[in-house]
Coordinates of C-alpha atoms in Angstrom, one line a residue:
M819 CA 100.9 3.5 -40.4
Q820 CA 101.2 5.6 -43.5
N821 CA 100.4 3.9 -46.8
D822 CA 103.0 4.6 -49.5
S823 CA 100.6 4.0 -52.3
N824 CA 99.8 7.3 -54.0
F825 CA 96.2 7.6 -55.2
T826 CA 93.6 9.8 -56.8
F827 CA 90.2 9.2 -55.2
V828 CA 87.4 10.5 -57.5
L829 CA 84.1 10.9 -55.6
F830 CA 81.0 11.1 -57.8
G831 CA 78.1 12.5 -55.8
G832 CA 80.5 14.7 -53.8
T833 CA 77.7 16.7 -52.1
G834 CA 75.4 13.8 -51.5
D835 CA 74.2 12.5 -48.1
L836 CA 76.5 9.4 -48.3
S837 CA 79.5 11.5 -49.0
M838 CA 78.7 13.9 -46.2
R839 CA 77.9 11.3 -43.5
K840 CA 80.2 8.4 -44.3
I841 CA 82.7 8.6 -47.2
L842 CA 84.4 11.9 -46.4
P843 CA 84.5 11.4 -42.6
A844 CA 86.1 8.0 -43.2
L845 CA 88.7 9.5 -45.5
F846 CA 89.4 12.2 -42.8
E847 CA 89.9 9.5 -40.1
A848 CA 92.3 7.7 -42.4
H849 CA 94.1 11.1 -43.0
R850 CA 94.2 11.9 -39.2
G851 CA 95.6 8.4 -38.5
G852 CA 98.4 8.8 -41.0
M853 CA 97.1 6.0 -43.2
L854 CA 96.9 7.9 -46.5
A855 CA 99.9 8.6 -48.7
E856 CA 101.1 12.1 -48.4
G857 CA 100.5 12.8 -52.0
G858 CA 97.0 11.2 -52.2
K859 CA 94.3 13.5 -53.6
I860 CA 90.5 13.5 -53.3
V861 CA 88.7 14.7 -56.5
A862 CA 85.1 15.7 -55.6
V863 CA 82.7 15.7 -58.5
A864 CA 79.4 17.4 -58.3
R865 CA 77.2 20.1 -59.9
A866 CA 76.2 22.0 -56.7
A867 CA 79.3 24.0 -56.0
E868 CA 80.6 26.6 -58.4
D869 CA 84.3 26.1 -57.7
R870 CA 86.8 24.6 -55.2
D871 CA 86.4 27.3 -52.6
A872 CA 82.6 26.9 -52.6
Y873 CA 83.0 23.2 -52.3
L874 CA 85.4 23.5 -49.3
D875 CA 82.8 25.8 -47.7
W876 CA 80.3 23.0 -48.1
V877 CA 82.7 20.5 -46.6
N878 CA 83.3 22.8 -43.6
E879 CA 79.6 23.2 -43.0
H880 CA 78.3 19.7 -43.7
V881 CA 81.2 17.2 -43.2
K882 CA 83.2 18.7 -40.3
P883 CA 80.3 18.2 -37.8
H884 CA 80.4 14.4 -38.6
V885 CA 84.1 14.2 -37.7
S886 CA 84.3 16.5 -34.7
K887 CA 83.0 14.3 -31.9
N888 CA 86.4 14.1 -30.4
G889 CA 87.6 17.5 -31.5
V890 CA 89.4 18.3 -34.7
D891 CA 92.9 19.8 -34.7
D892 CA 92.9 22.8 -37.0
A893 CA 96.2 21.9 -38.6
V894 CA 95.0 18.3 -39.3
W895 CA 91.8 19.6 -40.8
K896 CA 93.6 22.1 -42.9
G897 CA 95.9 19.3 -44.2
F898 CA 92.9 17.2 -45.1
L899 CA 91.3 20.1 -47.1
A900 CA 94.5 20.5 -48.9
R901 CA 94.0 17.1 -50.5
F902 CA 90.8 18.3 -52.3
V903 CA 90.4 19.0 -56.0
Y904 CA 87.0 20.0 -57.3
V905 CA 85.6 19.3 -60.7
R906 CA 82.1 20.7 -61.5
L907 CA 80.6 18.1 -63.8
D908 CA 77.3 17.7 -65.6
L909 CA 76.8 14.1 -66.5
G910 CA 75.1 15.1 -69.7
K911 CA 78.1 17.0 -71.0
P912 CA 80.9 14.9 -72.5
E913 CA 83.3 17.9 -72.4
D914 CA 83.0 17.9 -68.5
F915 CA 84.5 14.4 -68.5
K916 CA 87.4 15.7 -70.5
L917 CA 88.1 18.2 -67.8
L918 CA 87.9 15.4 -65.2
R919 CA 90.4 13.3 -67.4
D920 CA 92.8 16.2 -67.5
A921 CA 92.6 16.7 -63.7
V922 CA 93.1 13.0 -62.9
N923 CA 95.9 12.5 -65.4
E924 CA 97.8 15.5 -63.9
L925 CA 97.5 14.0 -60.4
G926 CA 98.6 10.4 -61.1
G927 CA 98.7 7.5 -58.7
T928 CA 96.2 4.7 -58.3
R929 CA 92.8 5.8 -59.7
V930 CA 89.7 5.0 -57.6
F931 CA 86.3 6.1 -58.9
Y932 CA 83.6 5.9 -56.1
L933 CA 80.0 6.2 -57.4
A934 CA 78.0 7.5 -54.5
T935 CA 75.1 8.0 -56.8
G936 CA 71.8 6.2 -57.6
P937 CA 72.3 2.9 -59.6
S938 CA 70.6 4.4 -62.7
L939 CA 73.8 6.5 -63.1
F940 CA 76.3 3.7 -62.8
V941 CA 76.4 2.7 -66.4
P942 CA 76.3 6.3 -67.9
I943 CA 79.2 7.3 -65.6
C944 CA 81.2 4.2 -66.5
R945 CA 80.7 4.7 -70.2
A946 CA 81.6 8.4 -70.0
L947 CA 84.8 7.4 -68.1
A948 CA 85.7 4.9 -70.8
D949 CA 85.1 7.5 -73.5
V950 CA 87.9 9.6 -72.1
G951 CA 90.2 6.7 -71.3
L952 CA 89.8 6.7 -67.5
N953 CA 88.8 3.0 -67.2
E954 CA 92.3 1.7 -67.5
N955 CA 94.5 1.1 -64.4
A956 CA 91.5 2.1 -62.3
R957 CA 89.2 0.8 -59.7
I958 CA 85.4 1.4 -59.6
V959 CA 83.4 1.3 -56.4
L960 CA 79.6 0.6 -56.7
E961 CA 77.2 1.4 -53.9
K962 CA 74.1 -0.6 -53.2
P963 CA 71.4 -1.2 -54.4
L964 CA 72.9 -2.7 -57.6
G965 CA 69.6 -3.1 -59.5
Y966 CA 66.0 -3.8 -58.6
D967 CA 66.0 -7.5 -59.3
L968 CA 68.2 -10.2 -60.8
K969 CA 67.5 -9.0 -64.4
S970 CA 68.4 -5.4 -63.8
S971 CA 71.4 -6.4 -61.6
K972 CA 72.7 -8.5 -64.5
A973 CA 72.1 -5.7 -66.9
I974 CA 74.2 -3.2 -64.8
N975 CA 76.9 -5.8 -64.2
D976 CA 77.1 -6.7 -67.9
A977 CA 77.4 -3.0 -68.9
V978 CA 80.0 -2.2 -66.2
G979 CA 81.8 -5.4 -67.0
E980 CA 82.3 -4.4 -70.6
I981 CA 84.2 -1.4 -69.3
F982 CA 86.0 -2.6 -66.2
A983 CA 87.3 -6.1 -65.5
E984 CA 85.9 -8.0 -62.5
E985 CA 89.0 -7.5 -60.5
Q986 CA 88.6 -3.7 -61.0
I987 CA 85.0 -3.7 -59.6
Y988 CA 84.4 -3.2 -55.8
R989 CA 80.8 -3.7 -54.9
I990 CA 80.7 -2.3 -51.4
D991 CA 78.7 -3.7 -48.4
H992 CA 79.8 -1.7 -45.4
Y993 CA 78.6 -4.4 -42.9
L994 CA 81.5 -6.6 -44.1
G995 CA 83.9 -3.9 -42.9
K996 CA 82.7 -3.9 -39.3
E997 CA 85.2 -4.9 -36.7
P998 CA 83.0 -7.7 -35.1
V999 CA 82.5 -9.3 -38.5
Q1000 CA 86.2 -9.4 -38.9
N1001 CA 86.5 -10.8 -35.4
L1002 CA 84.0 -13.5 -36.2
L1003 CA 86.4 -14.9 -38.7
A1004 CA 89.2 -14.7 -36.1
L1005 CA 87.0 -16.3 -33.5
R1006 CA 86.0 -19.2 -35.8
F1007 CA 89.2 -19.9 -37.7
G1008 CA 91.8 -18.8 -35.2
N1009 CA 90.7 -20.7 -32.1
A1010 CA 90.3 -24.4 -31.5
L1011 CA 87.4 -23.8 -29.1
F1012 CA 84.6 -22.7 -31.4
E1013 CA 85.1 -24.3 -34.8
P1014 CA 84.3 -27.9 -33.7
L1015 CA 81.0 -26.6 -32.2
W1016 CA 80.1 -24.6 -35.3
R1017 CA 77.8 -27.1 -36.9
R1018 CA 74.4 -28.7 -36.8
E1019 CA 75.2 -31.2 -34.0
W1020 CA 75.9 -28.4 -31.5
V1021 CA 74.0 -25.3 -32.9
E1022 CA 70.2 -25.2 -32.3
S1023 CA 69.4 -22.0 -34.2
I1024 CA 71.0 -18.7 -35.3
Q1025 CA 69.4 -15.2 -35.4
I1026 CA 70.7 -12.2 -37.4
T1027 CA 69.0 -8.9 -36.7
I1028 CA 69.6 -5.4 -38.1
A1029 CA 67.1 -3.1 -36.4
E1030 CA 66.7 0.7 -36.9
E1031 CA 64.9 3.3 -34.8
L1032 CA 64.8 5.7 -37.8
G1033 CA 62.1 5.7 -40.4
V1034 CA 62.6 6.5 -44.1
E1035 CA 63.5 10.1 -43.3
A1036 CA 64.1 12.0 -46.5
R1037 CA 64.4 8.8 -48.6
G1038 CA 60.7 8.2 -49.1
D1039 CA 60.8 8.3 -52.9
F1040 CA 63.7 5.8 -53.0
Y1041 CA 62.5 3.5 -50.3
D1042 CA 58.9 3.2 -51.5
N1043 CA 60.3 1.6 -54.7
T1044 CA 62.7 -0.6 -52.9
G1045 CA 61.5 -2.0 -49.5
A1046 CA 63.4 -3.8 -46.8
L1047 CA 63.9 -7.1 -48.6
R1048 CA 65.8 -5.4 -51.4
D1049 CA 67.4 -2.7 -49.2
M1050 CA 68.7 -4.9 -46.4
V1051 CA 68.1 -8.6 -46.9
Q1052 CA 69.5 -9.2 -50.4
N1053 CA 72.8 -7.7 -49.4
H1054 CA 73.6 -7.0 -45.7
L1055 CA 71.7 -9.9 -44.1
L1056 CA 72.6 -12.6 -46.6
Q1057 CA 76.3 -11.4 -46.6
L1058 CA 76.3 -11.7 -42.8
L1059 CA 74.7 -15.2 -43.0
S1060 CA 77.4 -16.3 -45.5
I1061 CA 80.2 -15.1 -43.2
V1062 CA 78.7 -16.8 -40.2
T1063 CA 78.2 -20.2 -41.9
M1064 CA 80.9 -20.5 -44.6
E1065 CA 83.6 -23.2 -44.5
P1066 CA 87.1 -22.3 -43.5
P1067 CA 88.9 -20.8 -46.6
H1068 CA 92.4 -22.1 -47.4
S1069 CA 93.7 -18.6 -47.0
M1070 CA 92.3 -15.0 -46.5
D1071 CA 92.9 -13.9 -50.1
S1072 CA 90.0 -12.4 -51.8
D1073 CA 88.8 -15.3 -54.0
S1074 CA 89.3 -17.9 -51.3
V1075 CA 87.0 -16.0 -48.9
R1076 CA 84.4 -15.2 -51.6
D1077 CA 84.4 -18.7 -53.0
E1078 CA 83.3 -20.0 -49.6
K1079 CA 80.6 -17.3 -49.2
L1080 CA 79.3 -18.2 -52.6
R1081 CA 79.0 -21.9 -51.7
V1082 CA 76.7 -20.9 -48.8
L1083 CA 74.5 -18.7 -51.0
R1084 CA 74.1 -21.4 -53.6
A1085 CA 73.2 -23.9 -50.8
L1086 CA 70.3 -21.8 -49.5
K1087 CA 67.1 -23.9 -49.7
P1088 CA 64.9 -22.4 -52.4
V1089 CA 61.7 -20.9 -51.1
D1090 CA 58.6 -22.6 -52.4
P1091 CA 56.0 -19.9 -53.3
R1092 CA 53.3 -22.0 -51.5
D1093 CA 55.3 -21.8 -48.2
I1094 CA 56.2 -18.1 -48.3
S1095 CA 53.6 -17.2 -45.7
K1096 CA 55.2 -19.7 -43.3
V1097 CA 58.8 -18.6 -43.7
A1098 CA 58.6 -14.9 -44.6
V1099 CA 56.9 -12.1 -42.6
R1100 CA 56.6 -8.6 -44.0
G1101 CA 55.4 -5.6 -42.1
Q1102 CA 54.9 -1.8 -42.3
Y1103 CA 55.2 0.6 -39.5
H1104 CA 52.3 2.7 -38.3
A1105 CA 52.3 5.7 -36.0
G1106 CA 53.8 5.1 -32.5
V1107 CA 56.2 6.4 -29.9
I1108 CA 59.9 5.7 -29.8
K1109 CA 61.7 6.7 -26.6
G1110 CA 59.1 9.3 -25.7
T1111 CA 58.8 10.8 -29.2
S1112 CA 55.7 10.4 -31.4
V1113 CA 56.5 9.3 -35.0
P1114 CA 54.2 9.1 -38.0
A1115 CA 53.1 6.1 -40.0
Y1116 CA 55.1 5.0 -43.0
A1117 CA 52.1 5.8 -45.4
T1118 CA 52.2 9.5 -44.3
E1119 CA 55.9 10.0 -44.8
K1120 CA 57.0 12.4 -47.6
G1121 CA 57.5 10.7 -50.9
V1122 CA 55.5 7.6 -49.9
R1123 CA 52.2 6.6 -51.6
P1124 CA 49.3 6.6 -49.2
D1125 CA 48.2 3.2 -50.3
S1126 CA 51.8 1.8 -50.4
H1127 CA 52.3 -2.0 -49.8
T1128 CA 56.1 -1.5 -49.5
E1129 CA 57.5 -3.5 -46.5
T1130 CA 59.5 -1.7 -43.8
F1131 CA 60.1 -4.9 -41.9
V1132 CA 61.1 -8.4 -43.0
A1133 CA 61.6 -11.6 -41.0
L1134 CA 62.7 -14.8 -42.7
K1135 CA 63.3 -18.4 -41.8
V1136 CA 66.3 -19.6 -43.9
E1137 CA 67.7 -23.1 -44.3
I1138 CA 71.1 -24.1 -45.7
E1139 CA 71.2 -27.4 -47.5
N1140 CA 74.7 -28.7 -46.8
W1141 CA 76.4 -31.2 -44.6
R1142 CA 77.3 -28.7 -41.8
W1143 CA 74.0 -26.9 -41.5
A1144 CA 71.2 -29.2 -42.7
G1145 CA 68.2 -28.8 -40.4
V1146 CA 69.4 -25.7 -38.5
P1147 CA 66.9 -22.8 -38.8
F1148 CA 68.4 -19.3 -39.4
F1149 CA 66.1 -16.4 -38.6
L1150 CA 66.9 -13.1 -40.3
R1151 CA 65.2 -9.9 -39.3
T1152 CA 65.4 -6.2 -40.3
G1153 CA 63.1 -3.3 -39.9
K1154 CA 62.6 0.5 -39.5
R1155 CA 61.0 2.3 -36.5
L1156 CA 61.8 -0.7 -34.2
A1157 CA 62.3 -0.4 -30.5
D1158 CA 66.0 0.0 -30.6
R1159 CA 68.9 0.5 -33.0
T1160 CA 70.9 -2.7 -33.0
A1161 CA 72.7 -5.2 -35.2
E1162 CA 73.6 -8.6 -33.8
I1163 CA 74.2 -12.3 -34.5
V1164 CA 72.9 -14.7 -31.9
V1165 CA 74.2 -18.3 -32.0
N1166 CA 72.1 -20.6 -29.8
F1167 CA 73.9 -23.8 -28.9
R1168 CA 72.0 -26.9 -28.1
P1169 CA 71.4 -27.7 -24.4
V1170 CA 73.3 -30.6 -22.8
P1171 CA 71.6 -33.9 -23.5
H1172 CA 71.3 -34.8 -19.8
S1173 CA 71.9 -32.7 -16.7
A1174 CA 72.7 -34.0 -13.3
L1175 CA 72.5 -30.3 -12.1
G1176 CA 68.8 -29.7 -12.6
G1177 CA 66.6 -28.4 -15.4
T1178 CA 68.3 -25.1 -15.9
A1179 CA 71.2 -26.7 -17.7
L1180 CA 68.6 -28.2 -20.2
R1181 CA 67.1 -24.8 -21.0
A1182 CA 67.4 -23.6 -24.6
G1183 CA 69.6 -20.6 -24.8
A1184 CA 71.6 -21.4 -21.7
N1185 CA 74.7 -21.5 -23.9
R1186 CA 74.9 -18.8 -26.6
L1187 CA 77.2 -16.5 -28.4
V1188 CA 76.0 -12.9 -29.1
I1189 CA 78.0 -10.9 -31.6
R1190 CA 76.9 -7.3 -31.4
L1191 CA 77.7 -5.1 -34.4
Q1192 CA 76.1 -1.9 -33.3
P1193 CA 75.7 0.3 -31.5
N1194 CA 78.5 -1.0 -29.2
E1195 CA 80.7 -3.6 -30.8
T1196 CA 81.1 -6.6 -28.5
I1197 CA 81.2 -10.4 -28.4
R1198 CA 79.5 -12.0 -25.4
L1199 CA 79.6 -15.8 -24.5
Y1200 CA 76.8 -16.9 -22.2
C1201 CA 77.2 -20.0 -20.1
L1202 CA 76.0 -21.4 -16.8
A1203 CA 77.7 -21.2 -13.5
K1204 CA 76.9 -22.1 -9.9
Q1205 CA 75.4 -19.3 -7.8
P1206 CA 77.2 -18.6 -4.5
G1207 CA 75.5 -20.2 -1.5
E1208 CA 73.9 -23.4 -0.4
G1209 CA 72.8 -25.9 -3.0
M1210 CA 73.6 -26.4 -6.7
N1211 CA 71.7 -23.4 -8.2
L1212 CA 72.7 -22.4 -11.7
A1213 CA 72.7 -18.9 -13.2
S1214 CA 73.5 -17.5 -16.5
V1215 CA 76.8 -15.6 -16.7
H1216 CA 78.7 -14.1 -19.6
L1217 CA 82.3 -13.5 -20.8
D1218 CA 82.8 -10.3 -22.6
L1219 CA 85.1 -9.1 -25.4
A1220 CA 84.4 -5.4 -25.5
F1221 CA 86.8 -4.1 -28.1
D1222 CA 86.9 -0.5 -26.8
K1223 CA 88.0 -1.7 -23.3
F1224 CA 90.4 -4.5 -24.3
F1225 CA 92.2 -2.8 -27.1
K1226 CA 93.8 0.6 -26.6
E1227 CA 93.8 1.4 -30.3
G1228 CA 90.6 3.0 -31.5
Q1229 CA 88.4 0.9 -33.7
M1230 CA 88.4 1.5 -37.4
E1231 CA 85.0 2.4 -38.8
A1232 CA 83.7 0.1 -41.6
Y1233 CA 83.9 2.7 -44.4
Q1234 CA 87.4 3.7 -43.4
R1235 CA 88.6 0.1 -43.6
L1236 CA 86.8 -0.5 -46.9
L1237 CA 88.1 2.7 -48.5
L1238 CA 91.7 1.8 -47.5
D1239 CA 91.1 -1.7 -49.0
V1240 CA 90.0 -0.1 -52.3
I1241 CA 93.1 2.2 -52.4
N1242 CA 95.3 -0.8 -51.6
G1243 CA 93.6 -3.2 -54.0
R1244 CA 92.2 -5.7 -51.5
L1245 CA 89.0 -7.3 -52.7
A1246 CA 88.2 -9.8 -50.0
L1247 CA 85.6 -7.6 -48.2
F1248 CA 83.8 -6.7 -51.4
V1249 CA 81.0 -8.6 -53.1
R1250 CA 81.7 -10.6 -56.3
R1251 CA 79.2 -10.7 -59.1
D1252 CA 78.3 -14.3 -58.7
E1253 CA 77.7 -13.8 -55.0
Q1254 CA 75.4 -10.9 -55.7
E1255 CA 73.4 -12.8 -58.3
A1256 CA 73.0 -15.9 -56.1
A1257 CA 71.5 -13.6 -53.4
W1258 CA 69.1 -12.1 -56.0
R1259 CA 68.0 -15.7 -57.0
Y1260 CA 67.2 -16.5 -53.4
V1261 CA 65.0 -13.4 -52.7
E1262 CA 63.3 -13.1 -56.1
P1263 CA 60.6 -15.8 -55.4
I1264 CA 59.6 -13.9 -52.3
L1265 CA 59.5 -10.6 -54.1
D1266 CA 57.4 -12.1 -56.9
E1267 CA 54.9 -13.8 -54.5
W1268 CA 54.4 -10.6 -52.5
A1269 CA 53.8 -8.6 -55.7
A1270 CA 51.4 -11.2 -57.1
S1271 CA 49.4 -11.6 -53.9
Q1272 CA 48.6 -7.9 -53.4
K1273 CA 48.2 -8.5 -49.7
P1274 CA 49.2 -5.5 -47.6
P1275 CA 52.1 -5.9 -45.1
K1276 CA 51.2 -6.7 -41.5
P1277 CA 51.0 -3.5 -39.5
Y1278 CA 53.2 -2.9 -36.4
A1279 CA 53.3 0.1 -34.1
S1280 CA 56.5 2.2 -34.3
G1281 CA 58.6 1.5 -31.2
T1282 CA 57.9 -2.2 -31.1
W1283 CA 59.8 -5.1 -32.5
G1284 CA 57.6 -5.6 -35.5
P1285 CA 54.5 -7.7 -36.3
A1286 CA 53.5 -10.5 -33.9
A1287 CA 53.7 -12.9 -36.8
A1288 CA 57.5 -12.7 -36.7
S1289 CA 57.4 -13.9 -33.1
A1290 CA 54.9 -16.6 -34.0
M1291 CA 57.2 -17.9 -36.7
L1292 CA 60.0 -18.6 -34.2
A1293 CA 57.5 -20.0 -31.6
Q1294 CA 56.7 -22.7 -34.1
H1295 CA 60.3 -23.8 -33.7
G1296 CA 60.3 -23.6 -29.9
T1297 CA 62.4 -20.5 -29.7
C1298 CA 62.0 -16.7 -29.6
W1299 CA 63.9 -13.5 -30.4
L1300 CA 66.6 -12.6 -28.0
E1301 CA 64.8 -9.5 -26.5
E1302 CA 61.7 -11.5 -25.9
E1303 CA 63.6 -14.0 -23.7
N1304 CA 65.1 -11.2 -21.7

């Protein structure tokens, strides 16, 4: 369905990796699906290309391969390229921002400024936009990471907040745009079946995993100063946790949803520095083999210090101190160079208190809900059923909601949904400042203790599921990670 809202989408970092792999392919899919206003324009801002023709050559070479999996109609691609305006811009030259102002003012429509740049450039770009009057009637999209810690995050938010109002600021977390995350809200709040069970009396534990097969690739310089806790836990994992555990909002408007997420983040049990070794595991990948291919150790990657203590793996035990979730352990895990690429939420329900059918019905994990975010997006409910034949023998069976099989419409990629939300002024799936700062407050004691201890991360071989200590942490609670049970 075409959106009638005309727009001018200004993309800073127009030749960067994020623009190439995610942002421009997402805009193309929205264009191909007829979801963009006919007069909407994309203003690419960069220094690399000399002019518009050179930039379109770059788009053809670098972006088109990321959108051509199902073939690209030449006429559709030509129509997409017709949306582009290119402004060559040096951030250190105020006169270049005047050229940008002239281009944007000529195009009209809703103004969206997407900063696909490093966070150190957020404030200079925002100030330069304000200097030429481009901060009014505009929306600004900020990519993660927003700062290095709570102090730097506040500094960026304070500076950007002097230029743009909070309702103009879209802090993006692409996991919130994934279809199964949206369906989690529908599952909980649209059905009478699950919500009565979604509490401490019926849930034994919950696991949230984001695992990657890839290493740091060409991001060694960035990653070695960031680490998995800042890169993944402070944003993606804590946002997923808040979605899973929040109270029902009174509506799906932006502040109602974000108010409930904030209540969860503020209810996280603070981590006592003396207990960090019991509730937090950090690791670093060593050389190993992933699906038949040998891969190097983290310390030998380009841009990484040979004596680096930066973590590439984190596992946490988290508790929520509120009426619904008190006493339920939440296990969060993320890492690079793990055995498989997957992102999933596992809700383990408590076994029945007494079984007349035998011990299988009392087994932990007999009833569980697995919400798979990637690579294939599914929701699977496990329960027990009688095996055919003589006797009352139970076996685990599952009910599947595989979106690609059930719905004929193709799924919308996370970035596509979020970019359309920005253009249409919908804030619900973006992170509010108070949410972000609550998440920083939770992780900072862990970061500080790791920095003070000077202990190296626990080693794990690439192609495994991380350090053994992560499994031991769950074993103390009588449970295990899902792949270990299988």
